mmCIF file of C-alpha atoms and ligand atoms in Angstrom:
data_model
loop_
_atom_site.group_PDB
_atom_site.id
_atom_site.type_symbol
_atom_site.label_atom_id
_atom_site.label_comp_id
_atom_site.label_asym_id
_atom_site.label_seq_id
_atom_site.Cartn_x
_atom_site.Cartn_y
_atom_site.Cartn_z
ATOM 1 C CA MET A 1 0.000 0.000 0.000
ATOM 2 C CA ASN A 2 1.458 3.386 -0.877
ATOM 3 C CA GLY A 3 1.700 6.363 1.446
ATOM 4 C CA ALA A 4 -1.259 8.246 0.001
ATOM 5 C CA MET A 5 -3.589 5.249 0.440
ATOM 6 C CA LYS A 6 -2.400 4.835 4.021
ATOM 7 C CA ALA A 7 -3.100 8.481 4.693
ATOM 8 C CA ILE A 8 -6.640 8.229 3.241
ATOM 9 C CA LEU A 9 -7.353 5.060 5.230
ATOM 10 C CA GLY A 10 -6.021 6.766 8.328
ATOM 11 C CA VAL A 11 -8.437 9.674 7.846
ATOM 12 C CA LEU A 12 -11.391 7.279 7.273
ATOM 13 C CA ILE A 13 -10.600 5.206 10.358
ATOM 14 C CA ALA A 14 -10.209 8.325 12.465
ATOM 15 C CA ARG A 15 -13.515 9.761 11.206
ATOM 16 C CA PRO A 16 -16.068 6.931 10.930
ATOM 17 C CA LEU A 17 -18.861 9.354 10.042
ATOM 18 C CA ILE A 18 -17.029 10.369 6.862
ATOM 19 C CA ALA A 19 -16.524 6.693 5.974
ATOM 20 C CA ILE A 20 -20.244 6.009 6.519
ATOM 21 C CA ALA A 21 -21.192 9.038 4.414
ATOM 22 C CA ILE A 22 -18.915 7.907 1.577
ATOM 23 C CA ALA A 23 -20.348 4.369 1.769
ATOM 24 C CA ALA A 24 -23.897 5.766 1.668
ATOM 25 C CA VAL A 25 -23.108 7.848 -1.415
ATOM 26 C CA VAL A 26 -21.501 4.848 -3.153
ATOM 27 C CA VAL A 27 -24.534 2.645 -2.387
ATOM 28 C CA GLY A 28 -26.970 5.424 -3.378
ATOM 29 C CA VAL A 29 -25.258 6.055 -6.704
ATOM 30 C CA GLY A 30 -25.128 2.280 -7.291
ATOM 31 C CA LEU A 31 -28.878 1.960 -6.692
ATOM 32 C CA LEU A 32 -29.626 4.836 -9.052
ATOM 33 C CA PHE A 33 -27.649 3.220 -11.833
ATOM 34 C CA LEU A 34 -29.046 -0.215 -11.085
ATOM 35 C CA HIS A 35 -32.667 0.921 -11.597
ATOM 36 C CA ARG A 36 -32.060 3.652 -14.130
ATOM 37 C CA GLN A 37 -34.690 3.692 -16.825
ATOM 38 C CA LYS A 38 -36.387 6.220 -19.056
ATOM 39 C CA THR A 39 -40.035 7.203 -19.390
ATOM 40 C CA PRO A 40 -41.653 6.763 -22.828
ATOM 41 C CA VAL A 41 -42.015 9.869 -25.044
ATOM 42 C CA THR A 42 -40.471 12.327 -22.518
ATOM 43 C CA HIS A 43 -37.301 10.211 -22.003
ATOM 44 C CA ARG A 44 -36.944 11.305 -18.376
ATOM 45 C CA VAL A 45 -34.514 9.222 -16.327
ATOM 46 C CA GLN A 46 -36.408 7.746 -13.389
ATOM 47 C CA HIS A 47 -35.839 5.467 -10.422
ATOM 48 C CA VAL A 48 -38.260 2.558 -10.013
ATOM 49 C CA GLU A 49 -37.642 -0.638 -8.036
ATOM 50 C CA LEU A 50 -40.835 -2.674 -8.556
ATOM 51 C CA THR A 51 -40.633 -4.952 -11.610
ATOM 52 C CA ASP A 52 -43.282 -4.957 -14.379
ATOM 53 C CA ARG A 53 -44.576 -8.226 -12.944
ATOM 54 C CA GLN A 54 -44.867 -6.829 -9.417
ATOM 55 C CA GLN A 55 -46.695 -3.741 -10.716
ATOM 56 C CA MET A 56 -49.086 -5.955 -12.688
ATOM 57 C CA GLN A 57 -49.842 -8.053 -9.605
ATOM 58 C CA LEU A 58 -50.367 -4.975 -7.437
ATOM 59 C CA GLY A 59 -52.730 -3.479 -10.047
ATOM 60 C CA SER A 60 -54.597 -6.741 -10.669
ATOM 61 C CA GLN A 61 -55.280 -7.217 -6.942
ATOM 62 C CA GLU A 62 -56.676 -3.692 -6.675
ATOM 63 C CA TYR A 63 -58.688 -4.154 -9.892
ATOM 64 C CA ALA A 64 -60.259 -7.407 -8.671
ATOM 65 C CA LYS A 65 -61.228 -5.702 -5.416
ATOM 66 C CA THR A 66 -62.804 -2.740 -7.262
ATOM 67 C CA LEU A 67 -64.814 -5.026 -9.559
ATOM 68 C CA ARG A 68 -66.000 -7.108 -6.571
ATOM 69 C CA GLU A 69 -67.178 -3.983 -4.757
ATOM 70 C CA ASN A 70 -68.886 -2.520 -7.869
ATOM 71 C CA ARG A 71 -70.288 -5.691 -9.420
ATOM 72 C CA ALA A 72 -73.756 -4.170 -9.922
ATOM 73 C CA ARG A 73 -72.322 -1.100 -11.683
ATOM 74 C CA ILE A 74 -70.284 -2.882 -14.376
ATOM 75 C CA VAL A 75 -71.558 -1.956 -17.860
ATOM 76 C CA ARG A 76 -71.382 -5.030 -20.140
ATOM 77 C CA SER A 77 -73.235 -3.881 -23.271
ATOM 78 C CA GLY A 78 -74.764 -0.903 -25.049
ATOM 79 C CA PRO A 79 -73.390 2.052 -27.040
ATOM 80 C CA GLU A 80 -71.283 3.495 -24.173
ATOM 81 C CA TYR A 81 -69.704 0.099 -23.522
ATOM 82 C CA VAL A 82 -68.917 -0.321 -27.235
ATOM 83 C CA ARG A 83 -67.442 3.186 -27.431
ATOM 84 C CA VAL A 84 -65.157 2.734 -24.404
ATOM 85 C CA GLN A 85 -63.938 -0.646 -25.677
ATOM 86 C CA ARG A 86 -63.365 0.745 -29.197
ATOM 87 C CA VAL A 87 -61.238 3.728 -28.082
ATOM 88 C CA ALA A 88 -59.418 1.816 -25.330
ATOM 89 C CA LYS A 89 -58.377 -0.879 -27.808
ATOM 90 C CA ARG A 90 -56.590 1.682 -30.001
ATOM 91 C CA ILE A 91 -54.891 3.465 -27.078
ATOM 92 C CA GLU A 92 -53.870 0.142 -25.512
ATOM 93 C CA ALA A 93 -52.267 -0.999 -28.791
ATOM 94 C CA VAL A 94 -50.070 2.134 -28.734
ATOM 95 C CA ALA A 95 -49.195 1.825 -25.018
ATOM 96 C CA ALA A 96 -48.352 -1.868 -25.493
ATOM 97 C CA ARG A 97 -45.406 -0.861 -27.712
ATOM 98 C CA ASP A 98 -43.817 0.822 -24.667
ATOM 99 C CA LYS A 99 -44.921 -1.815 -22.132
ATOM 100 C CA PRO A 100 -45.256 -5.185 -23.927
ATOM 101 C CA ALA A 101 -45.452 -7.115 -20.622
ATOM 102 C CA PHE A 102 -48.544 -5.289 -19.326
ATOM 103 C CA VAL A 103 -51.996 -6.849 -19.820
ATOM 104 C CA TRP A 104 -54.497 -4.140 -20.769
ATOM 105 C CA LYS A 105 -58.180 -4.286 -19.873
ATOM 106 C CA VAL A 106 -60.855 -1.618 -19.465
ATOM 107 C CA THR A 107 -64.042 -1.700 -17.380
ATOM 108 C CA LEU A 108 -66.848 0.872 -17.591
ATOM 109 C CA LEU A 109 -68.688 1.505 -14.313
ATOM 110 C CA ARG A 110 -72.096 3.184 -14.188
ATOM 111 C CA LYS A 111 -71.309 6.042 -11.810
ATOM 112 C CA HIS A 112 -72.214 9.726 -12.088
ATOM 113 C CA VAL A 113 -68.651 10.797 -11.414
ATOM 114 C CA ALA A 114 -66.385 12.391 -14.023
ATOM 115 C CA ASN A 115 -63.385 10.168 -13.474
ATOM 116 C CA ALA A 116 -61.154 7.449 -14.933
ATOM 117 C CA TYR A 117 -57.896 5.816 -13.891
ATOM 118 C CA CYS A 118 -55.389 3.173 -14.965
ATOM 119 C CA LEU A 119 -53.807 0.939 -12.340
ATOM 120 C CA PRO A 120 -50.143 -0.135 -12.522
ATOM 121 C CA GLY A 121 -49.849 -2.946 -15.054
ATOM 122 C CA GLY A 122 -52.639 -1.778 -17.405
ATOM 123 C CA LYS A 123 -56.066 -2.272 -15.771
ATOM 124 C CA ILE A 124 -58.315 0.705 -16.616
ATOM 125 C CA VAL A 125 -61.536 1.876 -14.961
ATOM 126 C CA VAL A 126 -63.809 4.478 -16.590
ATOM 127 C CA TYR A 127 -66.827 6.030 -14.810
ATOM 128 C CA SER A 128 -69.781 6.755 -17.090
ATOM 129 C CA GLY A 129 -69.976 10.303 -15.660
ATOM 130 C CA ILE A 130 -66.934 11.411 -17.670
ATOM 131 C CA LEU A 131 -68.392 10.371 -21.054
ATOM 132 C CA PRO A 132 -70.560 13.488 -21.601
ATOM 133 C CA ILE A 133 -67.481 15.741 -21.110
ATOM 134 C CA THR A 134 -65.356 13.670 -23.507
ATOM 135 C CA GLU A 135 -68.089 14.348 -26.127
ATOM 136 C CA ASN A 136 -66.417 12.258 -28.886
ATOM 137 C CA ASP A 137 -63.912 9.436 -29.418
ATOM 138 C CA ALA A 138 -60.954 11.853 -29.564
ATOM 139 C CA GLY A 139 -62.014 13.371 -26.217
ATOM 140 C CA LEU A 140 -62.206 9.913 -24.671
ATOM 141 C CA ALA A 141 -58.831 9.080 -26.264
ATOM 142 C CA THR A 142 -57.397 12.136 -24.471
ATOM 143 C CA VAL A 143 -58.593 10.811 -21.101
ATOM 144 C CA LEU A 144 -57.459 7.244 -21.782
ATOM 145 C CA GLY A 145 -54.115 8.391 -23.221
ATOM 146 C CA HIS A 146 -53.465 10.421 -20.064
ATOM 147 C CA GLU A 147 -54.441 7.576 -17.710
ATOM 148 C CA VAL A 148 -52.528 4.895 -19.603
ATOM 149 C CA ALA A 149 -49.459 7.179 -19.614
ATOM 150 C CA HIS A 150 -49.438 7.100 -15.786
ATOM 151 C CA ALA A 151 -49.057 3.305 -16.097
ATOM 152 C CA THR A 152 -46.415 3.165 -18.873
ATOM 153 C CA ALA A 153 -44.386 5.902 -17.137
ATOM 154 C CA GLU A 154 -44.687 3.823 -13.930
ATOM 155 C CA HIS A 155 -45.735 6.830 -11.876
ATOM 156 C CA VAL A 156 -47.161 4.791 -8.996
ATOM 157 C CA ALA A 157 -44.047 2.615 -8.711
ATOM 158 C CA GLU A 158 -41.961 5.773 -8.816
ATOM 159 C CA ARG A 159 -43.880 7.288 -5.900
ATOM 160 C CA ILE A 160 -43.676 4.008 -3.993
ATOM 161 C CA ALA A 161 -39.871 4.101 -4.458
ATOM 162 C CA ARG A 162 -39.687 7.750 -3.367
ATOM 163 C CA GLN A 163 -41.668 7.033 -0.215
ATOM 164 C CA ASP A 164 -39.541 3.989 0.632
ATOM 165 C CA LEU A 165 -42.546 1.660 0.361
ATOM 166 C CA THR A 166 -41.094 -0.718 -2.250
ATOM 167 C CA HIS A 167 -40.531 -3.451 0.316
ATOM 168 C CA VAL A 168 -44.098 -3.124 1.660
ATOM 169 C CA ALA A 169 -45.520 -3.248 -1.880
ATOM 170 C CA ALA A 170 -43.444 -6.344 -2.688
ATOM 171 C CA VAL A 171 -44.758 -8.046 0.462
ATOM 172 C CA ILE A 172 -48.371 -7.193 -0.486
ATOM 173 C CA VAL A 173 -47.788 -8.676 -3.957
ATOM 174 C CA ALA A 174 -46.345 -11.814 -2.383
ATOM 175 C CA GLY A 175 -49.498 -12.134 -0.276
ATOM 176 C CA GLY A 176 -47.656 -11.577 2.994
ATOM 177 C CA VAL A 177 -48.737 -9.451 5.935
ATOM 178 C CA ALA A 178 -45.442 -7.932 7.080
ATOM 179 C CA PHE A 179 -46.782 -4.397 6.982
ATOM 180 C CA THR A 180 -48.810 -2.134 9.220
ATOM 181 C CA PRO A 181 -52.365 -1.054 8.260
ATOM 182 C CA ALA A 182 -51.065 2.519 7.859
ATOM 183 C CA GLN A 183 -48.502 1.405 5.272
ATOM 184 C CA PHE A 184 -51.177 -0.596 3.453
ATOM 185 C CA VAL A 185 -53.438 2.472 3.342
ATOM 186 C CA ARG A 186 -50.575 4.535 1.915
ATOM 187 C CA ILE A 187 -50.028 1.999 -0.896
ATOM 188 C CA GLU A 188 -53.775 1.935 -1.617
ATOM 189 C CA ALA A 189 -53.802 5.735 -1.812
ATOM 190 C CA LEU A 190 -50.831 5.672 -4.194
ATOM 191 C CA LEU A 191 -52.668 3.243 -6.456
ATOM 192 C CA GLY A 192 -54.991 6.109 -7.267
ATOM 193 C CA VAL A 193 -58.237 4.750 -5.922
ATOM 194 C CA GLY A 194 -58.054 6.427 -2.546
ATOM 195 C CA ALA A 195 -59.278 9.907 -1.816
ATOM 196 C CA SER A 196 -55.811 11.424 -1.643
ATOM 197 C CA LEU A 197 -54.003 13.080 -4.520
ATOM 198 C CA PRO A 198 -51.831 10.255 -5.780
ATOM 199 C CA PHE A 199 -49.762 11.976 -8.453
ATOM 200 C CA SER A 200 -47.446 14.949 -8.308
ATOM 201 C CA ARG A 201 -47.990 17.957 -10.528
ATOM 202 C CA SER A 202 -44.967 17.086 -12.670
ATOM 203 C CA GLN A 203 -46.265 13.530 -13.158
ATOM 204 C CA GLU A 204 -49.664 14.965 -14.202
ATOM 205 C CA SER A 205 -47.969 17.201 -16.732
ATOM 206 C CA GLU A 206 -45.904 14.278 -18.011
ATOM 207 C CA ALA A 207 -49.073 12.152 -18.376
ATOM 208 C CA ASP A 208 -50.638 15.005 -20.411
ATOM 209 C CA HIS A 209 -47.584 15.036 -22.707
ATOM 210 C CA ILE A 210 -47.278 11.249 -23.163
ATOM 211 C CA GLY A 211 -51.076 10.887 -23.433
ATOM 212 C CA LEU A 212 -51.235 13.498 -26.200
ATOM 213 C CA VAL A 213 -48.621 11.648 -28.266
ATOM 214 C CA TYR A 214 -50.389 8.330 -27.561
ATOM 215 C CA MET A 215 -53.778 9.574 -28.798
ATOM 216 C CA ALA A 216 -52.094 10.948 -31.934
ATOM 217 C CA ARG A 217 -50.257 7.661 -32.519
ATOM 218 C CA ALA A 218 -53.630 5.904 -32.127
ATOM 219 C CA GLY A 219 -54.962 8.003 -35.021
ATOM 220 C CA TYR A 220 -56.927 10.707 -33.156
ATOM 221 C CA ASP A 221 -56.478 14.370 -34.083
ATOM 222 C CA PRO A 222 -54.356 15.854 -31.244
ATOM 223 C CA HIS A 223 -56.098 19.244 -31.593
ATOM 224 C CA GLN A 224 -59.207 17.548 -30.169
ATOM 225 C CA SER A 225 -57.223 17.095 -26.972
ATOM 226 C CA VAL A 226 -56.941 20.875 -26.492
ATOM 227 C CA ALA A 227 -60.707 21.184 -27.047
ATOM 228 C CA PHE A 228 -61.287 18.499 -24.402
ATOM 229 C CA TRP A 229 -59.101 20.199 -21.762
ATOM 230 C CA LYS A 230 -60.946 23.463 -22.411
ATOM 231 C CA ARG A 231 -64.295 21.684 -21.891
ATOM 232 C CA MET A 232 -62.880 20.208 -18.695
ATOM 233 C CA GLN A 233 -61.879 23.679 -17.481
ATOM 234 C CA ARG A 234 -65.339 25.048 -18.281
ATOM 235 C CA ALA A 235 -66.962 22.130 -16.464
ATOM 236 C CA SER A 236 -64.928 22.944 -13.366
ATOM 237 C CA LYS A 237 -65.906 26.630 -13.281
ATOM 238 C CA GLY A 238 -68.564 27.886 -10.919
ATOM 239 C CA GLN A 239 -69.438 24.524 -9.475
ATOM 240 C CA GLU A 240 -67.500 21.769 -7.772
ATOM 241 C CA PRO A 241 -64.650 20.620 -10.045
ATOM 242 C CA PRO A 242 -65.182 17.273 -11.799
ATOM 243 C CA GLU A 243 -63.608 14.348 -9.943
ATOM 244 C CA PHE A 244 -61.128 13.932 -12.791
ATOM 245 C CA LEU A 245 -59.693 17.387 -12.065
ATOM 246 C CA SER A 246 -59.639 17.025 -8.284
ATOM 247 C CA ASP A 247 -57.790 13.716 -8.674
ATOM 248 C CA HIS A 248 -55.585 15.284 -11.304
ATOM 249 C CA PRO A 249 -54.502 18.678 -10.042
ATOM 250 C CA SER A 250 -54.612 21.099 -12.914
ATOM 251 C CA ASP A 251 -53.672 24.705 -13.418
ATOM 252 C CA ALA A 252 -54.359 27.558 -15.793
ATOM 253 C CA HIS A 253 -51.318 26.725 -17.907
ATOM 254 C CA ARG A 254 -52.344 23.177 -18.728
ATOM 255 C CA VAL A 255 -53.897 24.093 -22.093
ATOM 256 C CA GLU A 256 -50.841 26.208 -22.994
ATOM 257 C CA ARG A 257 -48.493 23.330 -22.218
ATOM 258 C CA VAL A 258 -50.597 20.867 -24.232
ATOM 259 C CA GLU A 259 -50.547 23.326 -27.148
ATOM 260 C CA SER A 260 -46.738 23.537 -26.936
ATOM 261 C CA TRP A 261 -46.531 19.747 -27.483
ATOM 262 C CA LEU A 262 -48.877 19.833 -30.492
ATOM 263 C CA PRO A 263 -46.142 19.922 -33.200
ATOM 264 C CA GLU A 264 -44.645 16.699 -31.798
ATOM 265 C CA ALA A 265 -48.128 15.108 -31.602
ATOM 266 C CA GLU A 266 -48.961 16.216 -35.150
ATOM 267 C CA ARG A 267 -45.867 14.428 -36.468
ATOM 268 C CA ALA A 268 -47.025 11.257 -34.659
ATOM 269 C CA TYR A 269 -50.557 11.749 -36.047
ATOM 270 C CA ARG A 270 -49.419 12.043 -39.681
ATOM 271 C CA ARG A 271 -47.169 8.989 -39.458
HETATM 272 ZN ZN1 ZN B 1 -53.475 12.055 -14.106
#
């Protein structure tokens, strides 16, 4: 060992806190590189620990529970059912290119609430109350594109990683019970079904961006997306905001941002 190495070791042994800090940084950087991946469309580097399979299991468990609890509300036929299946099929085909492992499925629930969501792994729930605001297939494609983007960009898994709940989520998937009820409630809330606000503002904006490109790739005119968000804004004025907006925090600049992504979406639309 040379003199310089001895000197460095001497410093580390004399100051264990520094050694611990250096070790923590090395491990932290290692973890970041180990789970480094990029979001579709926006190409943002993100840190996610749950595998595709674990996310699918987490989502499927939640989906099964929702369908059990809303059995009487499931719409199985009729024009609204046909419309939701038709649009979802096209959006799912586009999303599947980014997440081939996910198994996509959509369920329409008869509920006078303007809301929709997609669970990790590709299970989608649409409430009939949002259909009048979507007005047409392109409007519905905007909603579905946005929701599906939360799943392909792994936003829930990302929040679970940020809140240090990956281990708890993995245990839930494995069917174990090594978690406290409070931790379970936090995971449920992050899945997007709870009453809390599950996504951050930047994730919402990213879902708008990815969703816009998805609806264009699926063959829907992206300009219709701007018209939909304006209808959504109008619907939220004066009265209580639609559930979709309270679950998906919006702001005055949303339409402007969507418009700024239009050239990119138009290229995808023409292709
Ligand atoms: Zn959202």
